[in-house]
JSON list of C-alpha atoms in Angstrom, two decimals:
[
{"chain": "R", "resi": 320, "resn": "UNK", "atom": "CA", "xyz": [-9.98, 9.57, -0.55]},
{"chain": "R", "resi": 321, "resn": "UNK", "atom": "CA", "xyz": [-9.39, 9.66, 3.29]},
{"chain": "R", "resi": 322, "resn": "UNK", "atom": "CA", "xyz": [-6.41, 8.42, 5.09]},
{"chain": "R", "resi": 323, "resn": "UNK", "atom": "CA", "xyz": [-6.52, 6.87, 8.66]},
{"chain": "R", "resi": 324, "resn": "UNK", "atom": "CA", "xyz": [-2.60, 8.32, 9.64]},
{"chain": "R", "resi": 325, "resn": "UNK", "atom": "CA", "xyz": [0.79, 9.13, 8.82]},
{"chain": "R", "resi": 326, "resn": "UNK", "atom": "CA", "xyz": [3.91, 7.54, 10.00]},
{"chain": "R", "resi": 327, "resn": "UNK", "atom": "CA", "xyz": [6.99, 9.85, 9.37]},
{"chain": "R", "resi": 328, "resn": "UNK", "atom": "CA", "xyz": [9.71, 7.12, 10.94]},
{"chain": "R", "resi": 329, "resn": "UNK", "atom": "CA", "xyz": [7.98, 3.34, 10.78]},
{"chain": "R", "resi": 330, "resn": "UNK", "atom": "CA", "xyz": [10.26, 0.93, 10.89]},
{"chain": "R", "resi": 331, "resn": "UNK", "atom": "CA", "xyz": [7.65, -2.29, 11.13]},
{"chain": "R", "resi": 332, "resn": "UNK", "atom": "CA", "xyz": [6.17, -1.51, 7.34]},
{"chain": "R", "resi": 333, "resn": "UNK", "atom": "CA", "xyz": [8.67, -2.61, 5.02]},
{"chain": "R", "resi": 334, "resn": "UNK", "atom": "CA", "xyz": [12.22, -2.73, 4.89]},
{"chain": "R", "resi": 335, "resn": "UNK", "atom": "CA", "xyz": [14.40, 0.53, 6.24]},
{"chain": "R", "resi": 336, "resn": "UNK", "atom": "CA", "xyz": [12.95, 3.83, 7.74]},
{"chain": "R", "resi": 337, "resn": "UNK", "atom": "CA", "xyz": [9.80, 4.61, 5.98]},
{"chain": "R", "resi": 338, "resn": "UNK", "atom": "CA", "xyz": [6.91, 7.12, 5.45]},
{"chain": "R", "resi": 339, "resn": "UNK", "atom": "CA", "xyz": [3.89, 5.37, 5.70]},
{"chain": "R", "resi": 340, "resn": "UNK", "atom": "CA", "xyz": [0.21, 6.52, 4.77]},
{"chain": "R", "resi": 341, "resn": "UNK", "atom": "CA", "xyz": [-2.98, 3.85, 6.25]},
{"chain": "R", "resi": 342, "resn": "UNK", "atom": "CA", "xyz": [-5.66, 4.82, 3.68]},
{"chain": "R", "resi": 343, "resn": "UNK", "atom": "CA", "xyz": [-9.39, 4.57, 4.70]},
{"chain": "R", "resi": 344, "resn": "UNK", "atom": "CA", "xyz": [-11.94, 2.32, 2.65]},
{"chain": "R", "resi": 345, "resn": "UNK", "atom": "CA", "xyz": [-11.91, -1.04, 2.71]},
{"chain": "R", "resi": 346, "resn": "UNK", "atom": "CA", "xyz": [-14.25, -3.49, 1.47]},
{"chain": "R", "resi": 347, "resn": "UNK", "atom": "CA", "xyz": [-12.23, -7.02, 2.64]},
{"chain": "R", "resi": 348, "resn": "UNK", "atom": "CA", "xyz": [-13.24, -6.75, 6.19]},
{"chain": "R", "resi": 349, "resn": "UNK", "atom": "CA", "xyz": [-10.92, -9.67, 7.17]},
{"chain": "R", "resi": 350, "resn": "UNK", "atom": "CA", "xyz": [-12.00, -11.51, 10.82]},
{"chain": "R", "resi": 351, "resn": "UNK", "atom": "CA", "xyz": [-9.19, -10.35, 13.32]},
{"chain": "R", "resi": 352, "resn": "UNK", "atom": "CA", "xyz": [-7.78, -6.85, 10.78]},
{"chain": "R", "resi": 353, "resn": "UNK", "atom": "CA", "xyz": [-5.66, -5.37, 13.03]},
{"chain": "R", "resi": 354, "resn": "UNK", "atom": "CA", "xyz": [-7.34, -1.68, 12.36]},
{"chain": "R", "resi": 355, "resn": "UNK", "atom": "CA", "xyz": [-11.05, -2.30, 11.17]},
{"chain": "R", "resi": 356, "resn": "UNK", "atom": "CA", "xyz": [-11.91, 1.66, 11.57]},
{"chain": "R", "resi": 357, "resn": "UNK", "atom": "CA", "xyz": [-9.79, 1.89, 8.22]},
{"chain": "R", "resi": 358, "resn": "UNK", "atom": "CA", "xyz": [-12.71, -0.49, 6.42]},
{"chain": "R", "resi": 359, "resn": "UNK", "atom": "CA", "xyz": [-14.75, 3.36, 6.62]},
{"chain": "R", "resi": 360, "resn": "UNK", "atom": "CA", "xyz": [-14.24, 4.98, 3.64]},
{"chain": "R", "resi": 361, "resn": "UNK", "atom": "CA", "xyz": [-14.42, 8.43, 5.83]},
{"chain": "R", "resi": 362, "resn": "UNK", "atom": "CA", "xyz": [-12.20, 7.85, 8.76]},
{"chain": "R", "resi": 363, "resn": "UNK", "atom": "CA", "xyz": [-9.61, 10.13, 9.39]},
{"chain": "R", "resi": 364, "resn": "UNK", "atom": "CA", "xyz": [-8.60, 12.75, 7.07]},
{"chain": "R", "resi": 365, "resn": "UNK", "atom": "CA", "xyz": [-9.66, 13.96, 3.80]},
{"chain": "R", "resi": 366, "resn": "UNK", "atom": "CA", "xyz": [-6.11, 13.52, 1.52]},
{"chain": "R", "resi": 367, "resn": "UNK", "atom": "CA", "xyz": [-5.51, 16.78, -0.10]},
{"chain": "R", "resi": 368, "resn": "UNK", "atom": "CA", "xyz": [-2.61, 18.30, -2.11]},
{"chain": "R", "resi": 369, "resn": "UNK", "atom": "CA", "xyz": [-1.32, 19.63, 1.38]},
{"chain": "R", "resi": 370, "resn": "UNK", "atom": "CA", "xyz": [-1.10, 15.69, 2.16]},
{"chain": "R", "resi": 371, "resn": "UNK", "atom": "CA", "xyz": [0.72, 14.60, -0.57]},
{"chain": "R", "resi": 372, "resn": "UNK", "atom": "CA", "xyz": [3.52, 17.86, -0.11]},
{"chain": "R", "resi": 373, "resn": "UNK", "atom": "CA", "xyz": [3.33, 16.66, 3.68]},
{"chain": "R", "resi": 374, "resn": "UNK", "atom": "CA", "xyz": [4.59, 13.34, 2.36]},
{"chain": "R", "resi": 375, "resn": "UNK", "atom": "CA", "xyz": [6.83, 14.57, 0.05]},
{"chain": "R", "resi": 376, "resn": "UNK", "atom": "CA", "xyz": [8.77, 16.46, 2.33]},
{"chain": "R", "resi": 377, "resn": "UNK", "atom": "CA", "xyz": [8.72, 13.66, 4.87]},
{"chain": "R", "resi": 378, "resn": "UNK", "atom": "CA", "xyz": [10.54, 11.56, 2.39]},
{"chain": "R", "resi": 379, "resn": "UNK", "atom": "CA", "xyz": [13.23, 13.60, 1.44]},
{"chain": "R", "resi": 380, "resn": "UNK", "atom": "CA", "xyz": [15.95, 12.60, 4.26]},
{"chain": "R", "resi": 381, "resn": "UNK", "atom": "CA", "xyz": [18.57, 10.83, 2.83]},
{"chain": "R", "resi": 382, "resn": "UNK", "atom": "CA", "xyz": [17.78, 8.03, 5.67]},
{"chain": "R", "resi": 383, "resn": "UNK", "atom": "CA", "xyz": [14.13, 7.24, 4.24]},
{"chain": "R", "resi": 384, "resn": "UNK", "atom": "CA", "xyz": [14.30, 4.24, 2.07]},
{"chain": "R", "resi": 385, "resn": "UNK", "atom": "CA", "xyz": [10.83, 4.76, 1.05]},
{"chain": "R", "resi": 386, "resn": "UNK", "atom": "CA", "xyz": [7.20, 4.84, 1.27]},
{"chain": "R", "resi": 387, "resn": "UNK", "atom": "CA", "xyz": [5.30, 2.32, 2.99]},
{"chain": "R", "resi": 388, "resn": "UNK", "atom": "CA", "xyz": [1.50, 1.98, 1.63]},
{"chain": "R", "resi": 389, "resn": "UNK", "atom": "CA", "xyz": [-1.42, 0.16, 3.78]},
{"chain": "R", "resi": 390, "resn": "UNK", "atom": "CA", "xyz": [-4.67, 0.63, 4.86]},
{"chain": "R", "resi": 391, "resn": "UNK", "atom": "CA", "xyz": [-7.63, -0.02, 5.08]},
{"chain": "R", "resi": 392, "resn": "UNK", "atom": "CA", "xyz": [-7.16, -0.62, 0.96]},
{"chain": "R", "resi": 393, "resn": "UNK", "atom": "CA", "xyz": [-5.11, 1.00, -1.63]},
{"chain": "R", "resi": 394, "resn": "UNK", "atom": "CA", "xyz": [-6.60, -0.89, -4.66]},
{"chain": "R", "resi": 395, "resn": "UNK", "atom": "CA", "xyz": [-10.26, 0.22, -3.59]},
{"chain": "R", "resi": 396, "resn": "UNK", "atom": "CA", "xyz": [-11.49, 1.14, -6.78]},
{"chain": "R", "resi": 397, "resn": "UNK", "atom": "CA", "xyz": [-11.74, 5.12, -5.03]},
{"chain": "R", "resi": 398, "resn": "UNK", "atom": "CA", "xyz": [-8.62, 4.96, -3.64]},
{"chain": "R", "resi": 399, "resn": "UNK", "atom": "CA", "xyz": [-6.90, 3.85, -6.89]},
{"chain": "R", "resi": 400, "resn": "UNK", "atom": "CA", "xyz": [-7.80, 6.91, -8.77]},
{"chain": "R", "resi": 401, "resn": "UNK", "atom": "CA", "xyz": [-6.02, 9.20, -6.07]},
{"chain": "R", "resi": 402, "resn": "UNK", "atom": "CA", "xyz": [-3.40, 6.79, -5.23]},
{"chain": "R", "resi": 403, "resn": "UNK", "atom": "CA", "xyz": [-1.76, 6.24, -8.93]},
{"chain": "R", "resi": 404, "resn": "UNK", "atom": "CA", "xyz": [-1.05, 10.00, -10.07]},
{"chain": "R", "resi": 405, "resn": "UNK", "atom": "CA", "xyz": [0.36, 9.86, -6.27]},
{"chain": "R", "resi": 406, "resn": "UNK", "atom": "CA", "xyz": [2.24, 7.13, -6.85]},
{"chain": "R", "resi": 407, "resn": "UNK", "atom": "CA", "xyz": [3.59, 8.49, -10.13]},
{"chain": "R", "resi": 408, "resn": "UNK", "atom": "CA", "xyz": [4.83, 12.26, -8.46]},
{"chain": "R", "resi": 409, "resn": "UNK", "atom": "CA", "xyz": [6.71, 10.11, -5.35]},
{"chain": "R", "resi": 410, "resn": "UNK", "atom": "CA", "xyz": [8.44, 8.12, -8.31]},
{"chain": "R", "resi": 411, "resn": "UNK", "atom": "CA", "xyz": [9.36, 10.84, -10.14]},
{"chain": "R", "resi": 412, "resn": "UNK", "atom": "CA", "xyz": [10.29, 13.00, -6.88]},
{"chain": "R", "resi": 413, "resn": "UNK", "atom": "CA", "xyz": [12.28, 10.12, -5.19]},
{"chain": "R", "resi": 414, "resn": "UNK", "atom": "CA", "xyz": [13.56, 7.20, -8.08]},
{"chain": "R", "resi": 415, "resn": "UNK", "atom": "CA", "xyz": [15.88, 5.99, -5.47]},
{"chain": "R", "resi": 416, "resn": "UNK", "atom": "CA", "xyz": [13.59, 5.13, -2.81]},
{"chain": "R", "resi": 417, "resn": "UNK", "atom": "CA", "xyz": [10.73, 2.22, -3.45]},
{"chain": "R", "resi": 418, "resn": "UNK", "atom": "CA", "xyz": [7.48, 1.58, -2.59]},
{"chain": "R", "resi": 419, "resn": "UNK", "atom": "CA", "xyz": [6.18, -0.95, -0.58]},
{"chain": "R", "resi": 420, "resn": "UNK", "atom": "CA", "xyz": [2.12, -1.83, -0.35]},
{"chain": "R", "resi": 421, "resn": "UNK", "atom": "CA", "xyz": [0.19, -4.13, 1.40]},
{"chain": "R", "resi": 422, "resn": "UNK", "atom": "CA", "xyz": [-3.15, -5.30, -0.16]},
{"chain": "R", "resi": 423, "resn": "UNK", "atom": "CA", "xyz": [-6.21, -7.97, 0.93]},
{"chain": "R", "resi": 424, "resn": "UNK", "atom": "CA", "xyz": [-5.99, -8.94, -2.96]},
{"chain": "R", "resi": 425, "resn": "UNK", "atom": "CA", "xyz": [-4.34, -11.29, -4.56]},
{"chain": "R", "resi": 426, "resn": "UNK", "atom": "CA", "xyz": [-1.78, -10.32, -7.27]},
{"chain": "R", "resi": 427, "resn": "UNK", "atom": "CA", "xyz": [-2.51, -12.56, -10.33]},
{"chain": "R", "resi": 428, "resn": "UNK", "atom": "CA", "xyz": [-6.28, -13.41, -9.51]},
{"chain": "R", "resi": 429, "resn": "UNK", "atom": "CA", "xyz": [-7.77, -9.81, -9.02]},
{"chain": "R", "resi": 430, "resn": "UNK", "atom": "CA", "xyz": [-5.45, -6.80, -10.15]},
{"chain": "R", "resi": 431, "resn": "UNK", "atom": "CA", "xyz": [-4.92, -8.01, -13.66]},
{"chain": "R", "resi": 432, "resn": "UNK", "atom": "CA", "xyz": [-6.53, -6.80, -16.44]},
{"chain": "R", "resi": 433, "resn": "UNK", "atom": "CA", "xyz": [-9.78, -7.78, -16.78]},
{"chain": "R", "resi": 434, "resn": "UNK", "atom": "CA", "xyz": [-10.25, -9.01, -13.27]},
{"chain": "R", "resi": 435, "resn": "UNK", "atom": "CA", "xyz": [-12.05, -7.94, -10.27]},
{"chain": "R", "resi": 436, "resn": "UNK", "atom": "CA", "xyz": [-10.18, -5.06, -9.15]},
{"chain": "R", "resi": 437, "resn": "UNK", "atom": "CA", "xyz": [-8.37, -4.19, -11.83]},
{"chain": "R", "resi": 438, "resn": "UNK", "atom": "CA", "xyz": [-9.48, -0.21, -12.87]},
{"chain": "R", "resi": 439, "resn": "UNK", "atom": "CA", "xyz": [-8.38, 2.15, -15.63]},
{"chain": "R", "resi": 440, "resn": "UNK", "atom": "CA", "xyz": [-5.60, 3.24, -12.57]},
{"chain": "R", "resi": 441, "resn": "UNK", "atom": "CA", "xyz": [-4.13, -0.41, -11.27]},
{"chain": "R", "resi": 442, "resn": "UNK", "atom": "CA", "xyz": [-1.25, -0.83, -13.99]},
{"chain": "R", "resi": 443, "resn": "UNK", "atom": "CA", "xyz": [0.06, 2.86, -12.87]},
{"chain": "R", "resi": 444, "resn": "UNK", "atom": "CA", "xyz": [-0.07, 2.03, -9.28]},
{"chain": "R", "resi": 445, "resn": "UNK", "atom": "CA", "xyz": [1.59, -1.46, -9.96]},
{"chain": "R", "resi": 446, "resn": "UNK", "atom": "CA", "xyz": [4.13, 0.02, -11.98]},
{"chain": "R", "resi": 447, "resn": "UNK", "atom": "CA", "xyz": [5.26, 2.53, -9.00]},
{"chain": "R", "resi": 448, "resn": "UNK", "atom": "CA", "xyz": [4.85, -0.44, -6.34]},
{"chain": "R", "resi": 449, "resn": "UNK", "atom": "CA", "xyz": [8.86, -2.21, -6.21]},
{"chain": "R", "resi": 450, "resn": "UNK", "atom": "CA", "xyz": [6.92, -4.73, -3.39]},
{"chain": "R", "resi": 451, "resn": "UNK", "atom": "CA", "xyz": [3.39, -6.08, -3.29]},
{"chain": "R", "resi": 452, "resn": "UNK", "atom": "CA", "xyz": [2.10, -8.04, -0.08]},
{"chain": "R", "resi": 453, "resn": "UNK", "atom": "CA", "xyz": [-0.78, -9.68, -1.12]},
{"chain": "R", "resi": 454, "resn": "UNK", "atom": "CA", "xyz": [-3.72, -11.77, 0.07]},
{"chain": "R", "resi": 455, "resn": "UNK", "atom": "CA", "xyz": [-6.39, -11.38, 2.75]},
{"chain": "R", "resi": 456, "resn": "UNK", "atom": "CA", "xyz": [-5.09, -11.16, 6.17]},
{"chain": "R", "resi": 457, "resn": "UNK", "atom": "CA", "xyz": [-6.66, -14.82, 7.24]},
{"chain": "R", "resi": 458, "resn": "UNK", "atom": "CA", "xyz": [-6.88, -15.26, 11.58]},
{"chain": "R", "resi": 459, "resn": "UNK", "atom": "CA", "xyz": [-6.85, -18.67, 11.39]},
{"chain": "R", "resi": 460, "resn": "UNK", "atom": "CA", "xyz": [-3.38, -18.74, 9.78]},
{"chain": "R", "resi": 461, "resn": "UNK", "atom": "CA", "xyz": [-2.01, -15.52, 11.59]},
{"chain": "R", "resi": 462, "resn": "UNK", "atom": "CA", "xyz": [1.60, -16.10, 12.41]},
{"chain": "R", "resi": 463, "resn": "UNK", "atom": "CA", "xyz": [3.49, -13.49, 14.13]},
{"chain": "R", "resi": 464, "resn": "UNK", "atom": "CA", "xyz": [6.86, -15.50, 13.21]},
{"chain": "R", "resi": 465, "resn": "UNK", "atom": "CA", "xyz": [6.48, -13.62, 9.85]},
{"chain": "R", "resi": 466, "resn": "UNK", "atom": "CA", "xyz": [8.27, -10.64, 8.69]},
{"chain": "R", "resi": 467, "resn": "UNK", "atom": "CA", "xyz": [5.77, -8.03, 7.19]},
{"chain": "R", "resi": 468, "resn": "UNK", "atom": "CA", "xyz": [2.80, -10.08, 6.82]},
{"chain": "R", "resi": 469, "resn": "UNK", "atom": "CA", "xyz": [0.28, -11.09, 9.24]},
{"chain": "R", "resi": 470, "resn": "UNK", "atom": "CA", "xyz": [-1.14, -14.39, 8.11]},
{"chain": "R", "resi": 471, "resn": "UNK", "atom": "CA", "xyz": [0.53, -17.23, 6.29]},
{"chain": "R", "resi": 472, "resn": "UNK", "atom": "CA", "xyz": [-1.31, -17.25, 2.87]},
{"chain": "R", "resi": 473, "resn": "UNK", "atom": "CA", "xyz": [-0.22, -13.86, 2.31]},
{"chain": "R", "resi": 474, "resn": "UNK", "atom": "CA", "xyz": [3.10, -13.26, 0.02]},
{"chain": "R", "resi": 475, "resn": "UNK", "atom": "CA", "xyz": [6.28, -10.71, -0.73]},
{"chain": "R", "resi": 476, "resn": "UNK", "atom": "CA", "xyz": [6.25, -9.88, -4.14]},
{"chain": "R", "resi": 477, "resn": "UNK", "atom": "CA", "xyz": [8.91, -8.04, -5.37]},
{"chain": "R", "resi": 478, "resn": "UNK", "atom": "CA", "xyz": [7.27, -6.59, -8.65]},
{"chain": "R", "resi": 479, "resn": "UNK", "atom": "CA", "xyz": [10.51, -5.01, -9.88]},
{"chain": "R", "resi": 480, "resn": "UNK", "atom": "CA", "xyz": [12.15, -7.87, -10.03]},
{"chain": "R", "resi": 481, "resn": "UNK", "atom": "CA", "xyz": [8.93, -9.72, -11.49]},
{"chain": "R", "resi": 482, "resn": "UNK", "atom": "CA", "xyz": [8.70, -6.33, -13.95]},
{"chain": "R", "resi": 483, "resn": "UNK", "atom": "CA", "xyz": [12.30, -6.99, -15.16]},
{"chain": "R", "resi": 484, "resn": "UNK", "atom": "CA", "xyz": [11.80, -11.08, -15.89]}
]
């Protein structure tokens, strides 16, 4: 998997100061994405074990809430298989802090099982992820009113609260 950047203080993705990683690959290729170099499955950087330490380090401050995921796309099949044993090390590192991540799918019609994008990996990942934006970013119902999201149709899902009920 490549990723596109890190942000070591971003305050725009997600709620508090957070770490967050833009993976590469991205097969949505929404009209009006905000970073369509990401949609290359080998821009930027190749993520490597020095990556992850990089972000584990960078979350460590007392005054990081969390980590911030976004892309390009994190439930790419590819990405998924990097992304969930990931996932799993900053939730065991850091239970305190959550995880936000932004995807161009849609929660209950393609990352359930037996759907679309749902891979051997997608229940880990969901099951480290506290809060799920979902959807396709959509130009034609971009609204820059909203907080976190880009386009109307897309939704905050707060999956450990969902998890819980």
């Amino acid at each position: 998997m490549n990723y596109g950047a890190i942000k070591k203080f971003d305050v725009a993705d997600g709620e508090g100061v957070r770490v967050s990683l833009f993976v590469s690959g991205c097969r949505n290729a929404c009209k009006g994405c905000f970073q369509p170099e990401t949609w290359n499955f080998h821009f930027g950087n190749v993520f490597s074990a020095e990556t992850e330490d990089e972000i584990i380090k960078a979350l460590e401050p007392e005054y990081i809430a969390g980590l911030s995921l976004l892309g390009g796309e994190p439930f790419e099949e590819e990405n998924q298989a990097v992304l969930a044993p990931f996932l799993e090390k900053i939730k065991q590192s850091y239970p305190q802090k959550n995880i936000w991540c932004w995807t161009g799918y849609i929660y209950d019609k393609d990352l359930q099982k037996g759907q679309r994008k749902h891979t051997e990996y997608t229940d880990r990942m969901l099951d480290c992820i506290d809060v799920l934006v979902d959807g396709p970013f959509i130009e034609e119902k971009k609204n820059l009113m909203l907080e976190f999201r880009g386009s109307e149709n897309q939704r905050i899902l707060r999956l450990a609260e969902i998890r819980k009920s």
